[in-house]
PDB file of C-alpha atoms in Angstrom:
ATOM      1  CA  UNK A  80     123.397 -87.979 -88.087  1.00  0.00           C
ATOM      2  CA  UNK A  81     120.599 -85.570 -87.556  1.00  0.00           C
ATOM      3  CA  UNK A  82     116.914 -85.593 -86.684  1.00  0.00           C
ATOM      4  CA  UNK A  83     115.327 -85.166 -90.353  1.00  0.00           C
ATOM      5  CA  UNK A  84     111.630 -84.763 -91.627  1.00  0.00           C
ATOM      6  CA  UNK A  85     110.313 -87.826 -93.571  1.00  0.00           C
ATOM      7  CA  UNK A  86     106.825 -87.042 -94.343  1.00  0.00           C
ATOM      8  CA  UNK A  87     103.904 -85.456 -93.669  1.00  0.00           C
ATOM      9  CA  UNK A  88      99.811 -86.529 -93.849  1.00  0.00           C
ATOM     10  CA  UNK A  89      96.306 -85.155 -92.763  1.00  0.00           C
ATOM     11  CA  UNK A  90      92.573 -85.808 -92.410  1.00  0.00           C
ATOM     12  CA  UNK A  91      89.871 -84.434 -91.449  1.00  0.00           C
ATOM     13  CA  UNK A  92      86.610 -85.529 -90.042  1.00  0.00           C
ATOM     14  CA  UNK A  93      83.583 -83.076 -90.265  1.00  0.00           C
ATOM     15  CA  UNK A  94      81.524 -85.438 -87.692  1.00  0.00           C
ATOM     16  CA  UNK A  95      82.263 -88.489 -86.828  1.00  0.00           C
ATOM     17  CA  UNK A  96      84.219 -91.064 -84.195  1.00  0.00           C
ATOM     18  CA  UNK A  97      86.339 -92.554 -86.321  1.00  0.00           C
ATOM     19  CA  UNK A  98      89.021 -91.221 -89.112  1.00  0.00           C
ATOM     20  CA  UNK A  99      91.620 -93.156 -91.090  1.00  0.00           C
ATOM     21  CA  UNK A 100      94.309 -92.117 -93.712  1.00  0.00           C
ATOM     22  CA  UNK A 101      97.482 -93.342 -95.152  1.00  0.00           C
ATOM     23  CA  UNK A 102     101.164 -92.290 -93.853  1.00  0.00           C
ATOM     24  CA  UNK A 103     103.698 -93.417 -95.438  1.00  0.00           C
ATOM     25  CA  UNK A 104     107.279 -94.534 -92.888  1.00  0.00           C
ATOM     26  CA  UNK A 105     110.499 -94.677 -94.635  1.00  0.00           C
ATOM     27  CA  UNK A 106     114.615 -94.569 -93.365  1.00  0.00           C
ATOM     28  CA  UNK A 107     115.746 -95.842 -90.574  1.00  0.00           C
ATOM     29  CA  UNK A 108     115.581 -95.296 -86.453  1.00  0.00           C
ATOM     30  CA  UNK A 109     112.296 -93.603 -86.887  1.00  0.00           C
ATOM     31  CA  UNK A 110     109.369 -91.541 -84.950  1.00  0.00           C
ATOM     32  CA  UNK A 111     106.008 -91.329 -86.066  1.00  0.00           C
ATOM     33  CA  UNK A 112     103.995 -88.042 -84.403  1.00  0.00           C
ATOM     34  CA  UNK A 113     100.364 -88.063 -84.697  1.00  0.00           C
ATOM     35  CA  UNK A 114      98.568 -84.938 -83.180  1.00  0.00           C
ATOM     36  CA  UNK A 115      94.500 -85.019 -83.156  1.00  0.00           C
ATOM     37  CA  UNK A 116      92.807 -81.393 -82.718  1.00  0.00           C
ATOM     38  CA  UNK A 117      89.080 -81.269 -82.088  1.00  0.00           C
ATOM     39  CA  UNK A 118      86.456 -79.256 -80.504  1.00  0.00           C
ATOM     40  CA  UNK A 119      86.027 -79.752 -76.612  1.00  0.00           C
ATOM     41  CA  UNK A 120      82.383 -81.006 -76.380  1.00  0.00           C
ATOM     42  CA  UNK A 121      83.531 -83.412 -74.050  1.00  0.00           C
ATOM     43  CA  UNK A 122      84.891 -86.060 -76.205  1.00  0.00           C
ATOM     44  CA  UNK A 123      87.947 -87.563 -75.818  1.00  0.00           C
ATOM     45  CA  UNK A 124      90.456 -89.225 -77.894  1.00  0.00           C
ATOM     46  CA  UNK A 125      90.178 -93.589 -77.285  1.00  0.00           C
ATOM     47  CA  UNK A 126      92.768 -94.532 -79.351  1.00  0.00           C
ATOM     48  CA  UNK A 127      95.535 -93.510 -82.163  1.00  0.00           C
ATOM     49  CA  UNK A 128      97.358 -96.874 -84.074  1.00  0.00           C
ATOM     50  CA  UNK A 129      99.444 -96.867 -86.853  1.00  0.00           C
ATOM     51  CA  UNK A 130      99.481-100.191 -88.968  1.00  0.00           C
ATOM     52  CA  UNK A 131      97.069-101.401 -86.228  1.00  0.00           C
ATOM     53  CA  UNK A 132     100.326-100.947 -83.143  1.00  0.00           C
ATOM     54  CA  UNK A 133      99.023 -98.763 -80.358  1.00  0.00           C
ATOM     55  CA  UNK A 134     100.397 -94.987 -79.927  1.00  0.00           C
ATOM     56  CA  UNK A 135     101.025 -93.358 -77.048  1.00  0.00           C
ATOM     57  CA  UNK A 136      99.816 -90.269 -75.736  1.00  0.00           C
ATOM     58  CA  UNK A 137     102.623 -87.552 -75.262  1.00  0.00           C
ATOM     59  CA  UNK A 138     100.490 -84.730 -73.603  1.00  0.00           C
ATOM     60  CA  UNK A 139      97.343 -82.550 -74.362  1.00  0.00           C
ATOM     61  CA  UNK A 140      96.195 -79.110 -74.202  1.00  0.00           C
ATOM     62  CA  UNK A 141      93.190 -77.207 -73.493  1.00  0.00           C
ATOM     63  CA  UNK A 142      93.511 -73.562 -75.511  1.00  0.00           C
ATOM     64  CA  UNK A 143      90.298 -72.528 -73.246  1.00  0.00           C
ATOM     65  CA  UNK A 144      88.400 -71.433 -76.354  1.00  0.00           C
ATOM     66  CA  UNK A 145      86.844 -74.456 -76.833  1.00  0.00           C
ATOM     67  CA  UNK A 146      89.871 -76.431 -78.864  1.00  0.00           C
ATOM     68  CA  UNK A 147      91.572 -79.549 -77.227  1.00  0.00           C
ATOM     69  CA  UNK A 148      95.076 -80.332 -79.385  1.00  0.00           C
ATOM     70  CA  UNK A 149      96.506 -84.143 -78.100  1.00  0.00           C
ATOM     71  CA  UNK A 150      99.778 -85.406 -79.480  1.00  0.00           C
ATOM     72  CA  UNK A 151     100.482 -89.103 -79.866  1.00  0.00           C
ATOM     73  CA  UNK A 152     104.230 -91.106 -80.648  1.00  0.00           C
ATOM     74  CA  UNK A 153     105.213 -94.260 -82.176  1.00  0.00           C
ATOM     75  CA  UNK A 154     108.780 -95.139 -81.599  1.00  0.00           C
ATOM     76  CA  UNK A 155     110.591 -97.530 -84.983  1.00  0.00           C
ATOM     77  CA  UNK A 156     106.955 -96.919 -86.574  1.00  0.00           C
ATOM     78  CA  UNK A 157     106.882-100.015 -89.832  1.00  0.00           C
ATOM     79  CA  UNK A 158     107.753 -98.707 -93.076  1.00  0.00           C
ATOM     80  CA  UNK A 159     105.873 -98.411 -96.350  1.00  0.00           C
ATOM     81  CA  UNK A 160     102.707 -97.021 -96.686  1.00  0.00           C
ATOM     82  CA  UNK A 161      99.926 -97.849 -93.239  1.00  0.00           C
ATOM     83  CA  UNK A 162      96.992 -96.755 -92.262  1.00  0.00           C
ATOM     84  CA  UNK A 163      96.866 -93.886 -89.366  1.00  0.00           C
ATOM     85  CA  UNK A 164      93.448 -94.492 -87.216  1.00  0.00           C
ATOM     86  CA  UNK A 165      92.040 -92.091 -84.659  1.00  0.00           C
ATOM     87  CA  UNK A 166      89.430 -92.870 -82.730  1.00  0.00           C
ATOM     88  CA  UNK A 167      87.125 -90.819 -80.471  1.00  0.00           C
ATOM     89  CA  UNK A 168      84.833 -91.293 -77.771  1.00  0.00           C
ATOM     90  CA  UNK A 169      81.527 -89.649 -79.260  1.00  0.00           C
ATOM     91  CA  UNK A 170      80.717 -88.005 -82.915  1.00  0.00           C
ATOM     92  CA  UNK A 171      83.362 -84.709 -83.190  1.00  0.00           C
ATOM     93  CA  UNK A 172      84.658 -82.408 -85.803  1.00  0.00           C
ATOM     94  CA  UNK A 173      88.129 -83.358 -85.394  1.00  0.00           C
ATOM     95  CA  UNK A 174      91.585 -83.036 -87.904  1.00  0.00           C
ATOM     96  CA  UNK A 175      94.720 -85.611 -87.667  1.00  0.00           C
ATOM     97  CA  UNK A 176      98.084 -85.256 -88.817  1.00  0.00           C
ATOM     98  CA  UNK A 177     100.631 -87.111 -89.170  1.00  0.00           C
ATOM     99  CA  UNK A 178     104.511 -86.129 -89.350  1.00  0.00           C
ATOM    100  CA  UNK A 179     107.536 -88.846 -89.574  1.00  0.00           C
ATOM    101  CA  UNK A 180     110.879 -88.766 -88.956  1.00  0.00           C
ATOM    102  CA  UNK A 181     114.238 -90.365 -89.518  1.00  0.00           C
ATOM    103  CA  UNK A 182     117.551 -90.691 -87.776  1.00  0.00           C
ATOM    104  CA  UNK A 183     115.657 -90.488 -83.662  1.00  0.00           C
ATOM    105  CA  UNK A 184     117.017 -91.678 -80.958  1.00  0.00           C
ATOM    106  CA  UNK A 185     114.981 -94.822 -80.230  1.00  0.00           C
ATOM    107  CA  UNK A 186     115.430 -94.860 -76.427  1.00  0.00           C
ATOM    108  CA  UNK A 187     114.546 -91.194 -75.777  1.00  0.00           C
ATOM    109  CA  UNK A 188     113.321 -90.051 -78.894  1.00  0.00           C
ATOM    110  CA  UNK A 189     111.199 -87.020 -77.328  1.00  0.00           C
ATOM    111  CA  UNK A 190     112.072 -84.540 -74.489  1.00  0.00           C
ATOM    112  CA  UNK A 191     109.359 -83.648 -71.759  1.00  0.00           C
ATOM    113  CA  UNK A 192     105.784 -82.631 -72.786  1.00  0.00           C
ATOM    114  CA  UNK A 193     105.357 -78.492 -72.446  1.00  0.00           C
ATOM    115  CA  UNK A 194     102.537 -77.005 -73.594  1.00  0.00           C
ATOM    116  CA  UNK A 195     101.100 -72.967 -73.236  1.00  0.00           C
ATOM    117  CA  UNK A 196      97.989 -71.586 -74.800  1.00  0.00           C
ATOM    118  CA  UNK A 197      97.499 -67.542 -75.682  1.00  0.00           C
ATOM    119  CA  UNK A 198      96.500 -65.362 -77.941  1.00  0.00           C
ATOM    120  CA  UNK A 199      97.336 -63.523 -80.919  1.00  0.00           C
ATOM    121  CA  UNK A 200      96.211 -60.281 -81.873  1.00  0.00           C
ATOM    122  CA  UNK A 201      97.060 -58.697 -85.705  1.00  0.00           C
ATOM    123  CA  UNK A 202      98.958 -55.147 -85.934  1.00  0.00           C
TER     124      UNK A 202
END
């Protein structure tokens, strides 16, 4: 069976340290991917939990403009609807989101972290 998309959620936080929403898990071997984008001021992300179990951090990126993107997994995530909960060091502007999938391989569900950062420029 294939990787396939369950669902999709997002917040946003105009300043704060903490932000909270509800993401609903469904199917079966699943992976939960929570990525938390905010402005570099020096904050940092202290935690990301999904129906209060811990996530862990996959990787982060600067873009060098000033805009720090950090993405977070939760391997056989619980199903139903839970609460996604970000928490920063220090009052940001920062935006969560949330994207679940089915059918994942449970021991190695992601490959290794890459990351780049450029720019785009319109015709």
């Amino acid at each position: 069976m294939a990787v396939a998309f369950d669902a999709a959620s997002v917040a946003t936080q105009a300043s704060g340290s903490t932000l909270s929403w509800s993401h609903t898990c469904t199917g079966s071997n699943r992976l939960l991917t929570v990525a938390v984008h905010w402005l570099d001021t020096g904050v940092t992300v202290s935690s990301v939990t999904y129906a209060g179990t811990g996530m862990s951090s996959v990787g982060k990126v600067n873009n060098g403009t000033g805009l720090v993107t950090e993405l977070f997994r939760l391997v056989a995530p619980a199903t139903g609807a839970n609460t996604v909960a970000i928490t920063m060091s220090a009052t940001a502007t920062f935006i969560g989101g949330a994207i679940s999938f089915t059918a994942v391989n449970q021991t190695t569900p992601l490959g290794t972290w890459a990351s780049a950062t450029g720019t785009l420029s319109e015709p």
